[in-house]
């Protein structure tokens, strides 16, 4: 697949712009456990997948930026001295956002042509936007010889999402896209940004994503609202325990004492985060011991917390998780990503995947009146330049 996508990006670019591009591949991501913990200074456990954005790009001799989204047949043009979020479509922002970060850091910009093609499903919670932001940042770092290290580029891509897409995301998606490693998950400490690669490959077990095909419009406003609720809980605890700076520093006893009396809803939200950080740490130990069943159980617990306490699930996601809850072929399942739609991640016995799909697909389509899309994904490498012969 990589070769096909690479050739496509290369050939389409040459036909359109009559120049030779460099090609950067940057993948989408999954997250095994640890949801909504990144902006609370907690841990996450993502991995990059074998679906990616491919950006073909080369510099121009003027100050124009010409963009092409090959998959949707759209073009966009602007100038390096007129960088602002596009209004009528969102995809240019995932490229323009990173460009603006180079400018802010004092790197002298040049005009460029770029062509984007991607096989990361859009709106599925697989970070198709972070993939484009990371590809663009990596590409400009090469072309402008800016010399930023990967960690700096990850932060630039994250800020691009804040400023040009308006979602106050944490660092997980951009980190996973840029730093992914084949057959490994990344245990990332979102406070120190220390990370550890943990091998994630179990005989006879595959990662199956089932996509609800819904993206409720609540997604970004509710995301930003959850973030504020968590920060409010921290502020209340901090009045009594000044050394606390995030929910990472908070325990259940503090929540009982200082948050519960103030507000039940905010208590519920912050309790989920405190429990989720603990659950993730225990889940990493499960993986290291090879105890995938114990991990799977925790994935279901995470789902229930996201659904009942953090309240970022929806009926379509709950339906899919409940469908497999007592199915012996499924070791663990939960909604993944920000919520309000997107995918459920399942750890499934490989030789039972087809049977499972035969049951779940018609049932979902009948009950939810929506198509169900599914992907068996494997864990691949992070952002890289591809070479064309
Ligand atoms: C989105 C954000 C991430 C993270 C997840 C929830 O994917 O971009 O930073 O907060 O939601 O875990």
mmCIF file of C-alpha atoms and ligand atoms in Angstrom:
data_model
loop_
_atom_site.group_PDB
_atom_site.id
_atom_site.type_symbol
_atom_site.label_atom_id
_atom_site.label_comp_id
_atom_site.label_asym_id
_atom_site.label_seq_id
_atom_site.Cartn_x
_atom_site.Cartn_y
_atom_site.Cartn_z
ATOM 1 C CA UNK A 1 0.000 0.000 0.000
ATOM 2 C CA UNK A 2 2.784 2.434 0.894
ATOM 3 C CA UNK A 3 4.328 2.043 -2.553
ATOM 4 C CA UNK A 4 1.030 2.604 -4.329
ATOM 5 C CA UNK A 5 0.254 5.730 -2.302
ATOM 6 C CA UNK A 6 3.787 7.045 -2.757
ATOM 7 C CA UNK A 7 3.707 6.559 -6.536
ATOM 8 C CA UNK A 8 0.295 8.173 -6.726
ATOM 9 C CA UNK A 9 1.424 11.256 -4.778
ATOM 10 C CA UNK A 10 4.574 11.529 -6.869
ATOM 11 C CA UNK A 11 2.950 11.152 -10.276
ATOM 12 C CA UNK A 12 -0.019 13.407 -9.573
ATOM 13 C CA UNK A 13 2.308 16.073 -8.215
ATOM 14 C CA UNK A 14 4.586 15.984 -11.243
ATOM 15 C CA UNK A 15 1.605 16.151 -13.621
ATOM 16 C CA UNK A 16 0.132 19.107 -11.820
ATOM 17 C CA UNK A 17 3.156 21.166 -10.812
ATOM 18 C CA UNK A 18 5.857 20.026 -13.304
ATOM 19 C CA UNK A 19 8.461 19.705 -10.570
ATOM 20 C CA UNK A 20 9.939 16.860 -8.502
ATOM 21 C CA UNK A 21 8.615 16.737 -4.928
ATOM 22 C CA UNK A 22 9.866 15.209 -1.731
ATOM 23 C CA UNK A 23 7.318 12.818 -0.253
ATOM 24 C CA UNK A 24 6.532 12.560 3.432
ATOM 25 C CA UNK A 25 4.385 9.857 4.961
ATOM 26 C CA UNK A 26 2.783 10.457 8.342
ATOM 27 C CA UNK A 27 0.427 7.881 9.858
ATOM 28 C CA UNK A 28 -2.874 7.948 11.723
ATOM 29 C CA UNK A 29 -2.966 6.497 15.226
ATOM 30 C CA UNK A 30 -4.796 4.195 17.569
ATOM 31 C CA UNK A 31 -4.747 4.402 21.355
ATOM 32 C CA UNK A 32 -4.892 1.206 23.374
ATOM 33 C CA UNK A 33 -5.909 2.775 26.680
ATOM 34 C CA UNK A 34 -5.625 6.171 28.399
ATOM 35 C CA UNK A 35 -8.240 8.488 26.900
ATOM 36 C CA UNK A 36 -8.534 12.220 27.666
ATOM 37 C CA UNK A 37 -5.540 11.856 29.957
ATOM 38 C CA UNK A 38 -3.045 13.727 27.766
ATOM 39 C CA UNK A 39 -4.259 17.259 28.560
ATOM 40 C CA UNK A 40 -4.363 16.269 32.222
ATOM 41 C CA UNK A 41 -0.615 15.582 32.308
ATOM 42 C CA UNK A 42 -1.320 11.846 32.493
ATOM 43 C CA UNK A 43 -0.139 8.932 30.343
ATOM 44 C CA UNK A 44 -1.393 7.642 26.995
ATOM 45 C CA UNK A 45 -0.631 4.448 25.089
ATOM 46 C CA UNK A 46 -0.961 5.151 21.369
ATOM 47 C CA UNK A 47 0.648 3.622 18.287
ATOM 48 C CA UNK A 48 0.845 4.733 14.686
ATOM 49 C CA UNK A 49 -0.939 2.570 12.139
ATOM 50 C CA UNK A 50 -0.423 1.371 8.597
ATOM 51 C CA UNK A 51 -2.702 4.074 7.213
ATOM 52 C CA UNK A 52 -1.170 7.445 6.527
ATOM 53 C CA UNK A 53 -1.246 10.879 4.938
ATOM 54 C CA UNK A 54 1.177 11.288 2.020
ATOM 55 C CA UNK A 55 2.329 14.801 1.249
ATOM 56 C CA UNK A 56 4.239 15.544 -1.960
ATOM 57 C CA UNK A 57 5.790 18.990 -1.759
ATOM 58 C CA UNK A 58 8.400 21.274 -3.303
ATOM 59 C CA UNK A 59 9.387 24.909 -2.948
ATOM 60 C CA UNK A 60 8.448 27.628 -5.458
ATOM 61 C CA UNK A 61 10.386 30.720 -6.449
ATOM 62 C CA UNK A 62 7.665 33.136 -5.353
ATOM 63 C CA UNK A 63 5.507 33.673 -2.267
ATOM 64 C CA UNK A 64 2.533 31.585 -3.372
ATOM 65 C CA UNK A 65 1.190 28.470 -1.668
ATOM 66 C CA UNK A 66 -0.650 26.069 -3.965
ATOM 67 C CA UNK A 67 -2.400 23.144 -2.314
ATOM 68 C CA UNK A 68 -4.181 20.177 -3.824
ATOM 69 C CA UNK A 69 -6.314 17.621 -1.930
ATOM 70 C CA UNK A 70 -6.195 14.819 -4.462
ATOM 71 C CA UNK A 71 -8.783 12.567 -2.804
ATOM 72 C CA UNK A 72 -11.547 15.174 -2.862
ATOM 73 C CA UNK A 73 -10.452 16.965 -5.988
ATOM 74 C CA UNK A 74 -10.043 20.376 -4.355
ATOM 75 C CA UNK A 75 -7.440 23.096 -4.806
ATOM 76 C CA UNK A 76 -6.526 26.001 -2.580
ATOM 77 C CA UNK A 77 -4.228 28.960 -3.114
ATOM 78 C CA UNK A 78 -2.844 31.577 -0.738
ATOM 79 C CA UNK A 79 0.339 33.575 -0.006
ATOM 80 C CA UNK A 80 3.037 33.198 2.642
ATOM 81 C CA UNK A 81 2.321 36.715 3.912
ATOM 82 C CA UNK A 82 -1.409 36.044 4.270
ATOM 83 C CA UNK A 83 -1.496 33.059 6.623
ATOM 84 C CA UNK A 84 -4.856 32.642 8.304
ATOM 85 C CA UNK A 85 -7.331 29.787 8.743
ATOM 86 C CA UNK A 86 -9.316 29.031 5.585
ATOM 87 C CA UNK A 87 -13.043 29.544 6.044
ATOM 88 C CA UNK A 88 -14.781 27.421 3.458
ATOM 89 C CA UNK A 89 -12.976 24.145 3.881
ATOM 90 C CA UNK A 90 -11.023 22.662 6.732
ATOM 91 C CA UNK A 91 -8.317 20.572 5.052
ATOM 92 C CA UNK A 92 -6.053 23.524 4.015
ATOM 93 C CA UNK A 93 -5.805 24.437 7.703
ATOM 94 C CA UNK A 94 -3.942 21.247 8.541
ATOM 95 C CA UNK A 95 -1.224 22.447 6.161
ATOM 96 C CA UNK A 96 -1.409 26.211 6.740
ATOM 97 C CA UNK A 97 -1.390 25.773 10.539
ATOM 98 C CA UNK A 98 2.086 24.232 10.528
ATOM 99 C CA UNK A 99 3.356 26.830 8.016
ATOM 100 C CA UNK A 100 2.345 29.553 10.468
ATOM 101 C CA UNK A 101 4.381 27.849 13.214
ATOM 102 C CA UNK A 102 7.578 28.124 11.167
ATOM 103 C CA UNK A 103 6.856 31.797 10.648
ATOM 104 C CA UNK A 104 6.275 32.308 14.377
ATOM 105 C CA UNK A 105 9.621 30.702 15.107
ATOM 106 C CA UNK A 106 11.371 33.151 12.816
ATOM 107 C CA UNK A 107 12.084 30.743 9.970
ATOM 108 C CA UNK A 108 12.051 32.508 6.631
ATOM 109 C CA UNK A 109 9.177 31.069 4.597
ATOM 110 C CA UNK A 110 9.123 30.349 0.893
ATOM 111 C CA UNK A 111 6.194 29.626 -1.403
ATOM 112 C CA UNK A 112 5.506 25.952 -2.113
ATOM 113 C CA UNK A 113 3.312 23.489 -3.969
ATOM 114 C CA UNK A 114 1.851 20.555 -2.056
ATOM 115 C CA UNK A 115 -0.355 17.639 -2.969
ATOM 116 C CA UNK A 116 -2.056 15.564 -0.295
ATOM 117 C CA UNK A 117 -3.468 12.071 -0.507
ATOM 118 C CA UNK A 118 -4.356 9.905 2.474
ATOM 119 C CA UNK A 119 -5.805 6.527 3.376
ATOM 120 C CA UNK A 120 -6.522 7.490 6.994
ATOM 121 C CA UNK A 121 -10.326 7.487 7.224
ATOM 122 C CA UNK A 122 -11.603 11.005 7.992
ATOM 123 C CA UNK A 123 -13.716 11.610 11.099
ATOM 124 C CA UNK A 124 -13.032 8.102 12.389
ATOM 125 C CA UNK A 125 -11.021 9.232 15.410
ATOM 126 C CA UNK A 126 -7.770 8.034 13.841
ATOM 127 C CA UNK A 127 -6.180 11.494 13.767
ATOM 128 C CA UNK A 128 -6.251 12.078 10.054
ATOM 129 C CA UNK A 129 -5.662 15.767 10.795
ATOM 130 C CA UNK A 130 -2.626 15.211 13.039
ATOM 131 C CA UNK A 131 -1.186 13.028 10.265
ATOM 132 C CA UNK A 132 -1.347 15.949 7.819
ATOM 133 C CA UNK A 133 -0.001 18.427 10.369
ATOM 134 C CA UNK A 134 2.956 16.183 11.141
ATOM 135 C CA UNK A 135 3.642 15.479 7.465
ATOM 136 C CA UNK A 136 3.641 19.207 6.713
ATOM 137 C CA UNK A 137 5.836 20.104 9.668
ATOM 138 C CA UNK A 138 8.336 17.382 8.826
ATOM 139 C CA UNK A 139 8.360 18.410 5.150
ATOM 140 C CA UNK A 140 8.910 22.113 5.802
ATOM 141 C CA UNK A 141 11.608 21.313 8.329
ATOM 142 C CA UNK A 142 13.453 19.524 5.514
ATOM 143 C CA UNK A 143 12.776 22.016 2.733
ATOM 144 C CA UNK A 144 13.448 25.157 4.780
ATOM 145 C CA UNK A 145 16.412 23.501 6.533
ATOM 146 C CA UNK A 146 14.967 24.650 9.823
ATOM 147 C CA UNK A 147 16.720 21.967 11.878
ATOM 148 C CA UNK A 148 13.994 21.323 14.462
ATOM 149 C CA UNK A 149 14.132 18.073 16.428
ATOM 150 C CA UNK A 150 11.117 15.756 16.406
ATOM 151 C CA UNK A 151 9.839 16.850 19.810
ATOM 152 C CA UNK A 152 9.784 20.482 18.722
ATOM 153 C CA UNK A 153 7.982 19.518 15.517
ATOM 154 C CA UNK A 154 5.361 17.582 17.516
ATOM 155 C CA UNK A 155 4.630 20.673 19.606
ATOM 156 C CA UNK A 156 4.439 22.837 16.492
ATOM 157 C CA UNK A 157 1.942 20.432 14.914
ATOM 158 C CA UNK A 158 -0.138 20.450 18.106
ATOM 159 C CA UNK A 159 -0.169 24.266 18.244
ATOM 160 C CA UNK A 160 -1.190 24.276 14.591
ATOM 161 C CA UNK A 161 -4.274 22.244 15.548
ATOM 162 C CA UNK A 162 -5.091 24.703 18.351
ATOM 163 C CA UNK A 163 -4.686 27.787 16.228
ATOM 164 C CA UNK A 164 -5.943 26.716 12.820
ATOM 165 C CA UNK A 165 -8.507 23.999 13.652
ATOM 166 C CA UNK A 166 -9.734 25.406 16.962
ATOM 167 C CA UNK A 167 -9.478 22.124 18.898
ATOM 168 C CA UNK A 168 -7.474 22.458 22.112
ATOM 169 C CA UNK A 169 -6.091 18.940 21.727
ATOM 170 C CA UNK A 170 -3.456 17.337 23.911
ATOM 171 C CA UNK A 171 -0.189 16.056 22.525
ATOM 172 C CA UNK A 172 -1.076 12.395 21.953
ATOM 173 C CA UNK A 173 -2.074 12.424 18.289
ATOM 174 C CA UNK A 174 0.857 14.396 16.961
ATOM 175 C CA UNK A 175 3.293 12.486 19.175
ATOM 176 C CA UNK A 176 1.983 9.119 17.997
ATOM 177 C CA UNK A 177 2.047 10.089 14.330
ATOM 178 C CA UNK A 178 5.593 11.444 14.475
ATOM 179 C CA UNK A 179 7.168 8.889 16.840
ATOM 180 C CA UNK A 180 5.421 5.612 16.026
ATOM 181 C CA UNK A 181 7.423 2.394 15.828
ATOM 182 C CA UNK A 182 6.416 -0.810 14.054
ATOM 183 C CA UNK A 183 4.815 -3.386 16.387
ATOM 184 C CA UNK A 184 5.210 -1.165 19.461
ATOM 185 C CA UNK A 185 2.915 1.021 21.512
ATOM 186 C CA UNK A 186 4.255 4.228 23.029
ATOM 187 C CA UNK A 187 3.831 4.724 26.744
ATOM 188 C CA UNK A 188 3.991 8.493 26.821
ATOM 189 C CA UNK A 189 4.179 10.568 29.977
ATOM 190 C CA UNK A 190 2.412 13.731 28.829
ATOM 191 C CA UNK A 191 3.920 15.781 31.651
ATOM 192 C CA UNK A 192 7.619 15.072 31.162
ATOM 193 C CA UNK A 193 7.236 13.814 27.558
ATOM 194 C CA UNK A 194 9.405 10.832 28.503
ATOM 195 C CA UNK A 195 8.335 7.795 26.553
ATOM 196 C CA UNK A 196 8.912 4.089 26.329
ATOM 197 C CA UNK A 197 8.255 1.750 23.409
ATOM 198 C CA UNK A 198 6.505 -1.434 24.543
ATOM 199 C CA UNK A 199 6.307 -4.385 22.110
ATOM 200 C CA UNK A 200 2.702 -5.010 21.146
ATOM 201 C CA UNK A 201 2.323 -8.138 19.083
ATOM 202 C CA UNK A 202 0.371 -11.134 20.293
ATOM 203 C CA UNK A 203 0.111 -14.380 18.370
ATOM 204 C CA UNK A 204 -3.288 -14.855 16.817
ATOM 205 C CA UNK A 205 -4.629 -11.474 17.925
ATOM 206 C CA UNK A 206 -5.435 -8.545 15.653
ATOM 207 C CA UNK A 207 -6.606 -4.988 16.073
ATOM 208 C CA UNK A 208 -10.011 -4.498 14.497
ATOM 209 C CA UNK A 209 -11.451 -1.000 14.201
ATOM 210 C CA UNK A 210 -15.157 -0.648 13.575
ATOM 211 C CA UNK A 211 -16.200 2.801 12.461
ATOM 212 C CA UNK A 212 -19.649 4.053 13.525
ATOM 213 C CA UNK A 213 -19.606 6.492 10.601
ATOM 214 C CA UNK A 214 -20.914 9.211 12.849
ATOM 215 C CA UNK A 215 -19.179 12.366 13.939
ATOM 216 C CA UNK A 216 -21.577 14.282 16.154
ATOM 217 C CA UNK A 217 -21.247 18.029 15.858
ATOM 218 C CA UNK A 218 -20.681 18.210 19.615
ATOM 219 C CA UNK A 219 -17.209 16.756 19.264
ATOM 220 C CA UNK A 220 -15.035 19.864 19.422
ATOM 221 C CA UNK A 221 -17.167 22.047 21.706
ATOM 222 C CA UNK A 222 -17.632 19.223 24.223
ATOM 223 C CA UNK A 223 -13.929 18.386 24.016
ATOM 224 C CA UNK A 224 -13.011 21.925 25.012
ATOM 225 C CA UNK A 225 -15.710 21.853 27.726
ATOM 226 C CA UNK A 226 -14.281 18.649 29.280
ATOM 227 C CA UNK A 227 -10.885 20.240 29.382
ATOM 228 C CA UNK A 228 -12.261 23.192 31.333
ATOM 229 C CA UNK A 229 -14.094 20.899 33.764
ATOM 230 C CA UNK A 230 -10.855 19.088 34.540
ATOM 231 C CA UNK A 231 -9.005 22.367 35.105
ATOM 232 C CA UNK A 232 -11.786 23.538 37.420
ATOM 233 C CA UNK A 233 -11.365 20.395 39.537
ATOM 234 C CA UNK A 234 -7.621 21.074 39.757
ATOM 235 C CA UNK A 235 -8.244 24.679 40.821
ATOM 236 C CA UNK A 236 -10.511 23.518 43.669
ATOM 237 C CA UNK A 237 -7.994 20.966 44.907
ATOM 238 C CA UNK A 238 -5.157 23.461 44.583
ATOM 239 C CA UNK A 239 -6.873 25.828 47.042
ATOM 240 C CA UNK A 240 -6.067 23.200 49.680
ATOM 241 C CA UNK A 241 -3.061 21.407 48.208
ATOM 242 C CA UNK A 242 -0.977 24.093 46.492
ATOM 243 C CA UNK A 243 1.560 21.678 44.963
ATOM 244 C CA UNK A 244 -1.133 20.158 42.733
ATOM 245 C CA UNK A 245 -0.921 21.352 39.115
ATOM 246 C CA UNK A 246 -3.006 18.870 37.160
ATOM 247 C CA UNK A 247 -5.218 15.812 37.663
ATOM 248 C CA UNK A 248 -2.027 13.771 37.407
ATOM 249 C CA UNK A 249 -1.156 15.042 40.893
ATOM 250 C CA UNK A 250 -4.609 14.397 42.340
ATOM 251 C CA UNK A 251 -5.912 11.259 44.086
ATOM 252 C CA UNK A 252 -9.436 10.041 44.808
ATOM 253 C CA UNK A 253 -9.308 11.187 48.400
ATOM 254 C CA UNK A 254 -8.615 14.780 47.326
ATOM 255 C CA UNK A 255 -11.526 14.627 44.899
ATOM 256 C CA UNK A 256 -13.849 13.337 47.630
ATOM 257 C CA UNK A 257 -12.803 16.120 49.960
ATOM 258 C CA UNK A 258 -12.480 19.148 47.724
ATOM 259 C CA UNK A 259 -14.429 18.543 44.500
ATOM 260 C CA UNK A 260 -17.442 16.413 45.408
ATOM 261 C CA UNK A 261 -18.905 19.014 47.790
ATOM 262 C CA UNK A 262 -18.592 21.700 45.092
ATOM 263 C CA UNK A 263 -19.980 19.991 42.016
ATOM 264 C CA UNK A 264 -21.060 16.395 41.328
ATOM 265 C CA UNK A 265 -20.596 16.571 37.575
ATOM 266 C CA UNK A 266 -17.041 17.892 37.777
ATOM 267 C CA UNK A 267 -16.332 15.254 40.431
ATOM 268 C CA UNK A 268 -17.468 12.513 38.060
ATOM 269 C CA UNK A 269 -15.345 13.861 35.218
ATOM 270 C CA UNK A 270 -12.187 14.192 37.281
ATOM 271 C CA UNK A 271 -12.669 10.846 39.014
ATOM 272 C CA UNK A 272 -12.706 9.191 35.600
ATOM 273 C CA UNK A 273 -9.373 10.814 34.708
ATOM 274 C CA UNK A 274 -7.704 9.857 37.983
ATOM 275 C CA UNK A 275 -8.901 6.262 37.572
ATOM 276 C CA UNK A 276 -7.962 6.149 33.893
ATOM 277 C CA UNK A 277 -4.364 7.169 34.596
ATOM 278 C CA UNK A 278 -4.093 4.319 37.129
ATOM 279 C CA UNK A 279 -5.770 1.895 34.747
ATOM 280 C CA UNK A 280 -3.312 2.716 31.994
ATOM 281 C CA UNK A 281 -0.293 2.132 34.219
ATOM 282 C CA UNK A 282 -1.681 -1.256 35.254
ATOM 283 C CA UNK A 283 -2.509 -1.989 31.594
ATOM 284 C CA UNK A 284 1.138 -1.432 30.616
ATOM 285 C CA UNK A 285 2.154 -4.041 33.176
ATOM 286 C CA UNK A 286 -0.416 -6.439 31.689
ATOM 287 C CA UNK A 287 1.156 -5.989 28.264
ATOM 288 C CA UNK A 288 4.665 -6.536 29.589
ATOM 289 C CA UNK A 289 3.509 -9.740 31.308
ATOM 290 C CA UNK A 290 1.747 -10.834 28.120
ATOM 291 C CA UNK A 291 -1.592 -10.845 29.930
ATOM 292 C CA UNK A 292 -3.754 -9.531 27.122
ATOM 293 C CA UNK A 293 -6.964 -10.696 28.809
ATOM 294 C CA UNK A 294 -6.355 -8.485 31.777
ATOM 295 C CA UNK A 295 -5.684 -5.568 29.428
ATOM 296 C CA UNK A 296 -8.876 -6.356 27.527
ATOM 297 C CA UNK A 297 -10.926 -6.198 30.703
ATOM 298 C CA UNK A 298 -9.495 -2.760 31.414
ATOM 299 C CA UNK A 299 -10.440 -1.591 27.927
ATOM 300 C CA UNK A 300 -14.079 -2.380 28.684
ATOM 301 C CA UNK A 301 -13.760 -0.503 31.987
ATOM 302 C CA UNK A 302 -12.329 2.486 30.144
ATOM 303 C CA UNK A 303 -15.278 2.427 27.790
ATOM 304 C CA UNK A 304 -17.748 2.378 30.644
ATOM 305 C CA UNK A 305 -15.998 5.307 32.309
ATOM 306 C CA UNK A 306 -15.944 7.302 29.073
ATOM 307 C CA UNK A 307 -19.615 6.558 28.559
ATOM 308 C CA UNK A 308 -21.023 7.018 32.074
ATOM 309 C CA UNK A 309 -18.602 9.324 33.862
ATOM 310 C CA UNK A 310 -16.831 11.381 31.229
ATOM 311 C CA UNK A 311 -19.868 11.221 28.926
ATOM 312 C CA UNK A 312 -18.126 11.443 25.587
ATOM 313 C CA UNK A 313 -19.589 8.280 24.061
ATOM 314 C CA UNK A 314 -22.786 8.027 22.001
ATOM 315 C CA UNK A 315 -25.412 5.376 21.327
ATOM 316 C CA UNK A 316 -23.620 4.065 18.216
ATOM 317 C CA UNK A 317 -20.329 3.520 20.091
ATOM 318 C CA UNK A 318 -22.108 1.977 23.078
ATOM 319 C CA UNK A 319 -23.998 -0.356 20.786
ATOM 320 C CA UNK A 320 -20.801 -1.696 19.224
ATOM 321 C CA UNK A 321 -19.048 -2.208 22.556
ATOM 322 C CA UNK A 322 -22.058 -3.876 24.158
ATOM 323 C CA UNK A 323 -22.411 -6.152 21.146
ATOM 324 C CA UNK A 324 -18.986 -7.719 21.715
ATOM 325 C CA UNK A 325 -18.849 -7.502 25.501
ATOM 326 C CA UNK A 326 -19.655 -11.171 26.097
ATOM 327 C CA UNK A 327 -18.206 -12.520 22.879
ATOM 328 C CA UNK A 328 -15.280 -14.881 23.432
ATOM 329 C CA UNK A 329 -13.534 -13.819 20.221
ATOM 330 C CA UNK A 330 -13.145 -10.283 21.560
ATOM 331 C CA UNK A 331 -10.544 -9.733 24.246
ATOM 332 C CA UNK A 332 -11.189 -6.042 24.779
ATOM 333 C CA UNK A 333 -13.138 -3.209 23.157
ATOM 334 C CA UNK A 334 -13.782 0.458 23.764
ATOM 335 C CA UNK A 335 -14.506 3.734 22.030
ATOM 336 C CA UNK A 336 -11.327 5.462 20.962
ATOM 337 C CA UNK A 337 -10.224 9.090 20.676
ATOM 338 C CA UNK A 338 -12.122 12.246 21.577
ATOM 339 C CA UNK A 339 -15.563 10.619 21.344
ATOM 340 C CA UNK A 340 -19.042 11.479 19.995
ATOM 341 C CA UNK A 341 -18.467 9.143 17.078
ATOM 342 C CA UNK A 342 -15.509 7.593 15.342
ATOM 343 C CA UNK A 343 -14.266 4.073 15.965
ATOM 344 C CA UNK A 344 -14.385 1.290 18.478
ATOM 345 C CA UNK A 345 -11.061 -0.489 18.882
ATOM 346 C CA UNK A 346 -11.312 -4.256 19.418
ATOM 347 C CA UNK A 347 -8.615 -6.792 20.224
ATOM 348 C CA UNK A 348 -9.886 -9.862 18.412
ATOM 349 C CA UNK A 349 -8.824 -13.457 17.845
ATOM 350 C CA UNK A 350 -7.590 -13.442 14.281
ATOM 351 C CA UNK A 351 -9.346 -16.557 13.039
ATOM 352 C CA UNK A 352 -12.690 -15.357 14.373
ATOM 353 C CA UNK A 353 -12.717 -11.891 12.802
ATOM 354 C CA UNK A 354 -14.768 -12.871 9.775
ATOM 355 C CA UNK A 355 -17.456 -14.538 11.874
ATOM 356 C CA UNK A 356 -17.617 -11.508 14.127
ATOM 357 C CA UNK A 357 -17.992 -9.092 11.240
ATOM 358 C CA UNK A 358 -20.741 -11.254 9.758
ATOM 359 C CA UNK A 359 -22.718 -10.772 12.959
ATOM 360 C CA UNK A 360 -21.908 -7.224 13.949
ATOM 361 C CA UNK A 361 -22.242 -5.507 10.599
ATOM 362 C CA UNK A 362 -25.862 -6.386 9.725
ATOM 363 C CA UNK A 363 -26.930 -5.904 13.346
ATOM 364 C CA UNK A 364 -25.412 -2.408 13.521
ATOM 365 C CA UNK A 365 -26.748 -1.382 10.155
ATOM 366 C CA UNK A 366 -30.233 -2.563 11.061
ATOM 367 C CA UNK A 367 -30.318 -0.976 14.508
ATOM 368 C CA UNK A 368 -28.453 2.265 13.852
ATOM 369 C CA UNK A 369 -29.455 2.747 10.222
ATOM 370 C CA UNK A 370 -25.881 3.582 9.336
ATOM 371 C CA UNK A 371 -23.193 1.722 7.421
ATOM 372 C CA UNK A 372 -20.431 0.066 9.456
ATOM 373 C CA UNK A 373 -16.918 0.288 8.092
ATOM 374 C CA UNK A 374 -14.125 -1.862 9.476
ATOM 375 C CA UNK A 375 -10.361 -1.984 9.270
ATOM 376 C CA UNK A 376 -7.887 -4.533 10.521
ATOM 377 C CA UNK A 377 -4.856 -2.380 11.245
ATOM 378 C CA UNK A 378 -1.293 -3.123 12.180
ATOM 379 C CA UNK A 379 1.172 -0.932 13.980
ATOM 380 C CA UNK A 380 3.634 0.815 11.670
ATOM 381 C CA UNK A 381 6.395 3.417 11.818
ATOM 382 C CA UNK A 382 5.923 7.153 12.420
ATOM 383 C CA UNK A 383 6.542 10.144 10.145
ATOM 384 C CA UNK A 384 9.251 9.604 7.539
ATOM 385 C CA UNK A 385 10.482 10.729 4.167
ATOM 386 C CA UNK A 386 9.911 8.209 1.384
ATOM 387 C CA UNK A 387 12.367 7.887 -1.429
ATOM 388 C CA UNK A 388 11.261 7.688 -5.022
ATOM 389 C CA UNK A 389 13.570 5.970 -7.529
HETATM 390 C C1 LIG B 1 -8.330 13.715 20.640
HETATM 391 C C2 LIG B 1 -7.219 14.706 20.991
HETATM 392 C C3 LIG B 1 -6.137 14.026 21.836
HETATM 393 C C4 LIG B 1 -6.737 13.310 23.041
HETATM 394 C C5 LIG B 1 -7.917 12.445 22.611
HETATM 395 C C6 LIG B 1 -8.645 11.859 23.787
HETATM 396 O O1 LIG B 1 -7.846 12.713 19.807
HETATM 397 O O2 LIG B 1 -6.650 15.233 19.822
HETATM 398 O O3 LIG B 1 -5.182 14.980 22.234
HETATM 399 O O4 LIG B 1 -7.101 14.212 24.036
HETATM 400 O O5 LIG B 1 -8.857 13.159 21.825
HETATM 401 O O6 LIG B 1 -7.822 10.973 24.472
#
